[in-house]
């Protein structure tokens, strides 16, 4: 898929490009089938919800141990646009799955940017990193869609603090303070990312985003594949393999038929 110059401009302006139903239905079905097993994994790569210890909050690194996710990470439908937007070879810094289970089991995500922990802990030099957000379920207005502030990435790294619930729980999350959020929301507005399973949003790593508790009965799983420019490879190795990839080899897409 070749992006047009207006799509590239849109990404620069909004920090966001959205493609409804980008993935074939068969590939989405295959990814959905693997979810229950991934959510049951016992390892440290699965972070549990604070108030629902049986519910997975995040599954890190599925492309390392699940073949459907490995092939997803190498599909040209994701690699080509990211490579074009970053203008060079890319590798996968991190993959993670947020199942966001229904009935309140999938808890909220406070407003944040994703880049701070990659910069401060993993040593990623620049925010030249894009999060391909792959909808594994239909994302609607009622099952706690991802909420974004389009254009907020243009402010660069905003001041934030480490969320106390996140520290030591297997992931790091830097919350924005309420005044910063108020100003940004007035300036940029807030949009829900809505679309059928198989839709993909390409999101700049400094775009402010968050989500509410999923009190609906419907799961709202999204897989996040975080691609980084090879020339922007991380310099630190504090975090484990499932959060901070050590192999910076440029990715090459699989033929369409093997995805
Ligand atoms: O999927 C969501 O609802 C939010 C996840 C998120 O913000 C993150 O993983 O950084």
Short mmCIF file of C-alpha atoms and ligand atoms in Angstrom, two decimals:
data_model
loop_
_atom_site.label_atom_id
_atom_site.label_comp_id
_atom_site.label_asym_id
_atom_site.label_seq_id
_atom_site.Cartn_x
_atom_site.Cartn_y
_atom_site.Cartn_z
CA UNK A 1 0.00 0.00 0.00
CA UNK A 2 1.44 3.35 -1.07
CA UNK A 3 0.35 6.40 0.95
CA UNK A 4 -0.58 9.54 -0.98
CA UNK A 5 1.08 12.86 -0.20
CA UNK A 6 -2.17 14.06 1.41
CA UNK A 7 -2.18 11.02 3.72
CA UNK A 8 1.43 11.73 4.72
CA UNK A 9 0.46 15.34 5.39
CA UNK A 10 -2.54 14.16 7.44
CA UNK A 11 -0.25 12.02 9.59
CA UNK A 12 2.07 14.96 10.15
CA UNK A 13 -0.84 17.23 11.10
CA UNK A 14 -2.93 14.85 13.18
CA UNK A 15 -0.39 12.21 14.30
CA UNK A 16 -2.87 9.66 13.11
CA UNK A 17 -3.98 7.78 10.00
CA UNK A 18 -6.98 5.46 10.14
CA UNK A 19 -7.81 2.64 7.71
CA UNK A 20 -11.12 0.83 8.28
CA UNK A 21 -11.01 -2.94 7.58
CA UNK A 22 -7.40 -2.90 6.41
CA UNK A 23 -6.76 -6.56 7.25
CA UNK A 24 -8.43 -9.52 5.52
CA UNK A 25 -11.28 -11.09 7.54
CA UNK A 26 -9.54 -14.49 7.58
CA UNK A 27 -6.44 -13.01 9.20
CA UNK A 28 -8.54 -11.23 11.84
CA UNK A 29 -10.40 -14.49 12.59
CA UNK A 30 -7.11 -16.32 13.05
CA UNK A 31 -5.82 -13.66 15.46
CA UNK A 32 -9.07 -13.77 17.41
CA UNK A 33 -8.81 -17.55 17.75
CA UNK A 34 -5.39 -17.31 19.41
CA UNK A 35 -6.49 -14.74 22.00
CA UNK A 36 -7.88 -17.03 24.74
CA UNK A 37 -4.63 -19.01 24.89
CA UNK A 38 -2.49 -15.87 24.99
CA UNK A 39 -4.57 -14.43 27.84
CA UNK A 40 -3.97 -17.61 29.88
CA UNK A 41 -0.17 -17.46 29.58
CA UNK A 42 1.48 -17.68 32.99
CA UNK A 43 4.68 -15.71 32.25
CA UNK A 44 5.73 -12.23 33.39
CA UNK A 45 4.94 -10.94 29.90
CA UNK A 46 1.25 -10.99 30.88
CA UNK A 47 0.30 -8.11 33.19
CA UNK A 48 -2.95 -8.57 35.14
CA UNK A 49 -5.56 -5.93 35.94
CA UNK A 50 -5.10 -4.33 39.35
CA UNK A 51 -8.61 -5.04 40.59
CA UNK A 52 -9.26 -8.18 38.53
CA UNK A 53 -6.27 -10.48 38.96
CA UNK A 54 -7.82 -13.09 36.64
CA UNK A 55 -8.10 -10.61 33.78
CA UNK A 56 -5.10 -9.86 31.56
CA UNK A 57 -4.45 -6.13 31.12
CA UNK A 58 -1.54 -6.44 28.69
CA UNK A 59 0.14 -9.30 26.89
CA UNK A 60 3.62 -8.22 25.82
CA UNK A 61 5.58 -9.68 22.91
CA UNK A 62 3.02 -12.00 21.25
CA UNK A 63 4.91 -11.84 17.94
CA UNK A 64 7.72 -13.76 19.68
CA UNK A 65 5.64 -16.80 20.65
CA UNK A 66 2.48 -16.82 18.53
CA UNK A 67 2.68 -17.46 14.80
CA UNK A 68 -0.44 -15.46 13.85
CA UNK A 69 1.01 -12.41 15.62
CA UNK A 70 4.45 -12.99 14.08
CA UNK A 71 2.86 -12.94 10.62
CA UNK A 72 0.77 -9.89 11.54
CA UNK A 73 3.95 -8.03 12.51
CA UNK A 74 5.39 -8.75 9.07
CA UNK A 75 2.40 -7.96 6.88
CA UNK A 76 3.06 -5.39 4.17
CA UNK A 77 -0.24 -3.72 5.10
CA UNK A 78 1.45 -2.54 8.31
CA UNK A 79 5.10 -2.37 7.29
CA UNK A 80 4.75 -0.39 4.06
CA UNK A 81 2.86 2.62 5.48
CA UNK A 82 5.10 2.84 8.57
CA UNK A 83 8.25 2.58 6.47
CA UNK A 84 6.95 5.29 4.18
CA UNK A 85 6.01 7.58 7.07
CA UNK A 86 9.40 7.14 8.78
CA UNK A 87 11.28 7.23 5.47
CA UNK A 88 13.62 4.36 6.28
CA UNK A 89 13.98 0.74 7.38
CA UNK A 90 12.12 -0.24 10.55
CA UNK A 91 12.24 -2.89 13.27
CA UNK A 92 9.64 -3.86 15.87
CA UNK A 93 10.51 -2.27 19.21
CA UNK A 94 7.58 -3.85 21.08
CA UNK A 95 4.28 -5.64 20.52
CA UNK A 96 1.49 -5.85 23.02
CA UNK A 97 -2.10 -6.86 23.16
CA UNK A 98 -4.72 -5.09 25.25
CA UNK A 99 -7.77 -7.37 25.50
CA UNK A 100 -9.93 -4.82 27.33
CA UNK A 101 -12.44 -7.39 28.52
CA UNK A 102 -16.07 -6.44 29.04
CA UNK A 103 -18.16 -6.16 32.22
CA UNK A 104 -15.66 -3.71 33.71
CA UNK A 105 -12.78 -6.21 33.70
CA UNK A 106 -10.85 -4.08 31.20
CA UNK A 107 -9.87 -1.09 33.31
CA UNK A 108 -9.16 2.48 32.23
CA UNK A 109 -5.96 3.99 30.82
CA UNK A 110 -5.28 7.53 32.03
CA UNK A 111 -4.16 10.14 29.50
CA UNK A 112 -0.57 9.62 28.42
CA UNK A 113 1.97 9.56 25.62
CA UNK A 114 3.73 6.27 24.89
CA UNK A 115 7.14 7.71 24.08
CA UNK A 116 8.39 8.66 27.63
CA UNK A 117 9.25 5.15 28.89
CA UNK A 118 10.78 4.20 25.54
CA UNK A 119 12.96 7.30 25.71
CA UNK A 120 13.92 7.29 29.38
CA UNK A 121 14.11 3.55 30.09
CA UNK A 122 14.81 1.94 26.72
CA UNK A 123 17.02 4.76 25.40
CA UNK A 124 15.09 5.52 22.22
CA UNK A 125 16.79 8.71 20.99
CA UNK A 126 13.95 10.39 19.06
CA UNK A 127 10.15 10.06 18.79
CA UNK A 128 10.52 8.41 15.37
CA UNK A 129 8.34 5.50 16.21
CA UNK A 130 4.81 4.57 15.12
CA UNK A 131 2.23 2.43 16.85
CA UNK A 132 0.14 0.32 14.44
CA UNK A 133 -3.07 -0.20 16.41
CA UNK A 134 -4.84 -3.25 15.02
CA UNK A 135 -8.47 -3.72 16.02
CA UNK A 136 -9.06 -7.38 16.86
CA UNK A 137 -12.68 -6.69 17.79
CA UNK A 138 -15.17 -4.13 16.56
CA UNK A 139 -14.41 -0.87 18.37
CA UNK A 140 -17.59 1.06 18.99
CA UNK A 141 -18.62 4.07 21.04
CA UNK A 142 -19.78 1.77 23.86
CA UNK A 143 -16.98 -0.78 24.35
CA UNK A 144 -14.36 1.69 25.50
CA UNK A 145 -12.66 2.78 22.28
CA UNK A 146 -9.21 4.28 22.27
CA UNK A 147 -9.57 8.06 22.72
CA UNK A 148 -7.04 10.34 21.05
CA UNK A 149 -6.25 14.06 20.87
CA UNK A 150 -5.44 14.53 17.17
CA UNK A 151 -2.50 16.88 16.66
CA UNK A 152 -1.29 16.64 20.28
CA UNK A 153 1.95 14.95 19.13
CA UNK A 154 3.11 18.33 17.80
CA UNK A 155 3.75 19.51 21.38
CA UNK A 156 6.58 17.00 21.71
CA UNK A 157 7.31 15.39 25.04
CA UNK A 158 4.85 16.79 27.60
CA UNK A 159 5.56 16.93 31.28
CA UNK A 160 4.21 13.89 33.10
CA UNK A 161 4.75 11.73 36.15
CA UNK A 162 5.12 8.00 36.62
CA UNK A 163 1.76 6.53 37.54
CA UNK A 164 2.07 4.90 40.95
CA UNK A 165 -0.16 1.96 40.05
CA UNK A 166 2.01 1.19 37.06
CA UNK A 167 5.40 1.33 38.78
CA UNK A 168 6.63 -2.16 39.52
CA UNK A 169 3.63 -3.81 37.86
CA UNK A 170 5.40 -4.77 34.65
CA UNK A 171 4.85 -1.63 32.66
CA UNK A 172 5.51 2.08 33.01
CA UNK A 173 2.93 4.74 32.32
CA UNK A 174 3.48 8.48 32.57
CA UNK A 175 0.29 10.38 33.34
CA UNK A 176 -0.36 13.92 32.18
CA UNK A 177 -1.61 16.34 34.81
CA UNK A 178 -5.19 17.59 34.59
CA UNK A 179 -4.32 21.17 33.58
CA UNK A 180 -2.18 20.01 30.67
CA UNK A 181 -4.95 17.71 29.54
CA UNK A 182 -7.57 20.44 29.87
CA UNK A 183 -5.59 22.79 27.64
CA UNK A 184 -4.77 20.11 25.07
CA UNK A 185 -8.39 18.91 24.92
CA UNK A 186 -9.64 22.48 24.35
CA UNK A 187 -7.12 22.96 21.59
CA UNK A 188 -7.36 19.61 19.81
CA UNK A 189 -10.61 17.99 20.87
CA UNK A 190 -10.94 14.29 21.70
CA UNK A 191 -11.89 11.63 19.16
CA UNK A 192 -12.80 7.96 19.65
CA UNK A 193 -11.19 5.49 17.24
CA UNK A 194 -14.16 3.56 15.94
CA UNK A 195 -14.28 0.83 13.30
CA UNK A 196 -14.79 -2.85 12.58
CA UNK A 197 -12.33 -5.57 13.56
CA UNK A 198 -9.41 -5.49 11.12
CA UNK A 199 -9.22 -1.70 11.07
CA UNK A 200 -5.80 -0.15 11.74
CA UNK A 201 -4.80 3.23 13.16
CA UNK A 202 -1.20 4.35 12.65
CA UNK A 203 -0.45 6.53 15.66
CA UNK A 204 2.52 8.82 16.35
CA UNK A 205 4.28 7.82 19.59
CA UNK A 206 3.75 11.28 21.14
CA UNK A 207 0.00 11.40 20.46
CA UNK A 208 -1.92 11.80 23.72
CA UNK A 209 -4.41 8.97 24.28
CA UNK A 210 -6.34 7.07 26.93
CA UNK A 211 -9.47 4.99 27.43
CA UNK A 212 -12.25 4.37 29.95
CA UNK A 213 -13.31 1.20 31.80
CA UNK A 214 -15.06 -1.19 29.48
CA UNK A 215 -18.38 -1.64 31.26
CA UNK A 216 -20.09 -3.04 28.15
CA UNK A 217 -20.50 -6.82 27.78
CA UNK A 218 -18.23 -6.80 24.70
CA UNK A 219 -14.47 -7.34 24.66
CA UNK A 220 -12.48 -4.66 22.81
CA UNK A 221 -9.11 -6.14 21.98
CA UNK A 222 -6.45 -4.06 20.19
CA UNK A 223 -2.96 -5.26 19.24
CA UNK A 224 -0.28 -2.57 19.29
CA UNK A 225 2.77 -3.08 17.07
CA UNK A 226 5.37 -0.44 17.77
CA UNK A 227 7.74 0.06 14.87
CA UNK A 228 10.88 2.14 15.27
CA UNK A 229 13.26 3.54 12.64
CA UNK A 230 16.44 1.42 12.52
CA UNK A 231 18.60 4.56 12.81
CA UNK A 232 16.67 5.38 16.02
CA UNK A 233 17.38 2.03 17.72
CA UNK A 234 17.27 1.89 21.52
CA UNK A 235 20.52 2.12 23.45
CA UNK A 236 19.56 0.59 26.83
CA UNK A 237 18.71 -2.96 27.85
CA UNK A 238 17.15 -2.55 31.29
CA UNK A 239 13.77 -3.96 30.29
CA UNK A 240 13.26 -7.57 29.19
CA UNK A 241 13.06 -8.90 25.62
CA UNK A 242 9.25 -8.76 25.56
CA UNK A 243 9.24 -4.98 26.16
CA UNK A 244 12.41 -3.83 24.45
CA UNK A 245 13.48 -5.71 21.31
CA UNK A 246 17.22 -6.28 20.95
CA UNK A 247 17.21 -7.27 17.26
CA UNK A 248 17.34 -4.13 15.11
CA UNK A 249 17.47 -5.96 11.76
CA UNK A 250 15.29 -4.23 9.15
CA UNK A 251 11.96 -6.02 8.71
CA UNK A 252 10.94 -7.31 5.30
CA UNK A 253 7.25 -8.04 4.58
CA UNK A 254 6.04 -11.59 4.06
CA UNK A 255 4.32 -12.37 0.75
CA UNK A 256 0.56 -11.56 1.09
CA UNK A 257 -0.35 -15.25 0.81
CA UNK A 258 1.58 -16.25 3.97
CA UNK A 259 0.04 -13.62 6.28
O1 LIG B 1 -6.00 0.06 24.58
C1 LIG B 1 -6.29 0.97 25.37
O2 LIG B 1 -7.42 1.15 25.77
C2 LIG B 1 -5.23 1.90 25.86
C3 LIG B 1 -3.89 1.27 25.81
C4 LIG B 1 -2.82 2.26 25.93
O3 LIG B 1 -3.03 3.43 26.05
C5 LIG B 1 -1.44 1.82 25.89
O4 LIG B 1 -1.20 0.60 25.86
O5 LIG B 1 -0.56 2.71 25.86
#
